[in-house]
Amino acid sequence: MRTYGQYCPIARGAEIFAERWTPVIIRNLYLGCGSFGEILEGAPGLSRTLLSQRLKQLERLGIVRSTPKADGHGRHYELTPAGYDLFKVCVSLGEWGAAWLEIAPEHLDPFVALWSMCNMLRRDRLPDRRVVIRFDFTGRRSPERYWLLIEHAETEICKTYPGVDEDLFVTAEAEAFVKWHAGQLPWAEATGTGRILLHGPSWLVRAFPAWNAKSAFAHIKPVSRAGAGPAA
């Protein structure tokens, strides 16, 4: 790890926090991703090799700790008190990003929004039966399809057909789905304009939007670029 060679706490903290992928790994651990595979799933584009390096580094620094899993396969990861304190920096960064940065085309990965949604579902509102939802996302260079399995308040995202009948079909523009989850597009507008379409039993169609707790930063109103410039 390269250093700035400065005693300043900002510089020393940035040596850790500003490492590529580190804030995303901290975020995933905070959201409850305890296994190597779970952390990796929530970070599309992160290689297994780099994740392994980052986790070892964070353990050495006392930010993450790991213990062998009970079944002897792999390790369980969690944040230490220092790690939870570091997540506060992630929150501040997220609040700034939500206020000052626009969602650009390169940010419209529907899988990330779906993964985030699954980690923030309102468990108390989920049905007490198994529900399988198929998502077809459009507006990308190639269409993307995923399945969400919900059973006993547990969720799983499948990238291939899970072998069970679907109960609900969601067809959505990637941009609309991402912005709805981010709190920047009302559900009524997204469905009213046909950017998000649902097909299935009426009770599921009505219930689905109520399960989404939305992004943790959905309450932050973006700052208008027009009003963000220096005063004349």
Short mmCIF file of C-alpha atoms in Angstrom, two decimals, residues 120-232:
data_model
loop_
_atom_site.label_atom_id
_atom_site.label_comp_id
_atom_site.label_asym_id
_atom_site.label_seq_id
_atom_site.Cartn_x
_atom_site.Cartn_y
_atom_site.Cartn_z
CA MET A 120 -33.10 -3.84 1.81
CA LEU A 121 -36.44 -5.60 1.33
CA ARG A 122 -39.06 -4.91 3.97
CA ARG A 123 -39.05 -8.43 5.42
CA ASP A 124 -42.20 -7.83 7.45
CA ARG A 125 -44.16 -7.19 4.24
CA LEU A 126 -43.05 -10.28 2.33
CA PRO A 127 -45.61 -13.07 1.76
CA ASP A 128 -45.41 -16.23 3.83
CA ARG A 129 -45.15 -18.38 0.69
CA ARG A 130 -42.48 -18.83 -1.94
CA VAL A 131 -42.53 -16.21 -4.68
CA VAL A 132 -40.43 -16.30 -7.84
CA ILE A 133 -40.07 -13.08 -9.83
CA ARG A 134 -38.53 -12.83 -13.29
CA PHE A 135 -36.90 -9.54 -14.25
CA ASP A 136 -36.28 -8.58 -17.87
CA PHE A 137 -34.23 -5.42 -18.18
CA THR A 138 -34.11 -3.43 -21.40
CA GLY A 139 -32.25 -0.34 -22.54
CA ARG A 140 -28.80 -1.91 -22.26
CA ARG A 141 -26.49 -3.05 -25.05
CA SER A 142 -28.05 -6.49 -24.58
CA PRO A 143 -31.15 -7.48 -22.59
CA GLU A 144 -30.56 -8.89 -19.12
CA ARG A 145 -32.70 -11.44 -17.26
CA TYR A 146 -32.61 -12.43 -13.60
CA TRP A 147 -34.82 -14.31 -11.18
CA LEU A 148 -35.52 -13.35 -7.59
CA LEU A 149 -36.51 -16.16 -5.22
CA ILE A 150 -38.22 -15.18 -1.98
CA GLU A 151 -39.03 -17.80 0.65
CA HIS A 152 -39.33 -17.51 4.43
CA ALA A 153 -38.12 -13.90 4.16
CA GLU A 154 -34.87 -15.12 2.57
CA THR A 155 -33.89 -13.98 -0.90
CA GLU A 156 -31.68 -15.27 -3.70
CA ILE A 157 -30.88 -13.80 -7.11
CA CYS A 158 -30.40 -16.30 -9.92
CA LYS A 159 -28.73 -15.51 -13.23
CA THR A 160 -30.07 -18.72 -14.82
CA TYR A 161 -33.56 -20.23 -14.75
CA PRO A 162 -34.04 -21.68 -11.24
CA GLY A 163 -36.27 -24.53 -12.43
CA VAL A 164 -39.47 -23.38 -10.73
CA ASP A 165 -42.50 -21.55 -12.13
CA GLU A 166 -42.46 -17.76 -12.04
CA ASP A 167 -45.21 -15.98 -10.13
CA LEU A 168 -44.54 -12.43 -11.31
CA PHE A 169 -42.91 -10.96 -14.41
CA VAL A 170 -41.23 -7.55 -14.31
CA THR A 171 -40.12 -5.87 -17.53
CA ALA A 172 -38.26 -2.64 -16.93
CA GLU A 173 -35.97 -0.15 -18.57
CA ALA A 174 -32.69 -0.36 -16.67
CA GLU A 175 -32.64 3.40 -16.14
CA ALA A 176 -36.18 3.44 -14.76
CA PHE A 177 -35.53 0.57 -12.35
CA VAL A 178 -32.26 2.07 -11.06
CA LYS A 179 -33.79 5.53 -10.58
CA TRP A 180 -36.91 4.10 -8.91
CA HIS A 181 -34.76 2.22 -6.40
CA ALA A 182 -32.60 5.33 -5.93
CA GLY A 183 -35.71 7.36 -5.10
CA GLN A 184 -35.44 9.59 -8.18
CA LEU A 185 -38.44 8.19 -10.08
CA PRO A 186 -41.90 7.69 -8.52
CA TRP A 187 -43.42 4.24 -8.98
CA ALA A 188 -46.63 5.71 -10.39
CA GLU A 189 -44.68 7.58 -13.05
CA ALA A 190 -42.49 4.57 -13.92
CA THR A 191 -45.49 2.26 -14.37
CA GLY A 192 -47.81 4.91 -15.80
CA THR A 193 -45.41 5.62 -18.66
CA GLY A 194 -44.79 1.92 -19.29
CA ARG A 195 -41.12 2.07 -18.29
CA ILE A 196 -41.78 -0.64 -15.69
CA LEU A 197 -44.41 -3.26 -16.45
CA LEU A 198 -45.68 -6.03 -14.16
CA HIS A 199 -47.60 -9.14 -15.17
CA GLY A 200 -49.00 -11.59 -12.67
CA PRO A 201 -51.67 -11.99 -9.98
CA SER A 202 -53.16 -8.65 -8.99
CA TRP A 203 -52.19 -9.09 -5.32
CA LEU A 204 -48.53 -9.53 -6.30
CA VAL A 205 -48.60 -6.59 -8.70
CA ARG A 206 -49.95 -4.39 -5.90
CA ALA A 207 -47.61 -5.75 -3.24
CA PHE A 208 -44.31 -5.69 -5.13
CA PRO A 209 -43.48 -1.94 -4.88
CA ALA A 210 -44.27 -1.99 -1.15
CA TRP A 211 -41.47 -4.50 -0.52
CA ASN A 212 -38.76 -2.12 -1.72
CA ALA A 213 -37.15 -0.09 1.05
CA LYS A 214 -35.32 1.92 -1.64
CA SER A 215 -31.78 3.17 -1.47
CA ALA A 216 -30.48 4.40 1.87
CA PHE A 217 -29.92 7.74 0.12
CA ALA A 218 -33.33 8.00 -1.56
CA HIS A 219 -34.32 10.78 0.84
CA ILE A 220 -31.58 13.09 -0.45
CA LYS A 221 -32.70 15.56 -3.09
CA PRO A 222 -30.12 16.09 -5.85
CA VAL A 223 -28.70 19.59 -6.01
CA SER A 224 -29.54 21.38 -9.23
CA ARG A 225 -26.46 21.96 -11.35
CA ALA A 226 -27.96 25.29 -12.43
CA GLY A 227 -27.92 26.52 -8.85
CA ALA A 228 -24.63 24.97 -7.83
CA GLY A 229 -22.27 27.43 -9.49
CA PRO A 230 -20.42 30.31 -7.80
CA ALA A 231 -22.31 33.48 -7.08
CA ALA A 232 -21.95 36.27 -9.64
#
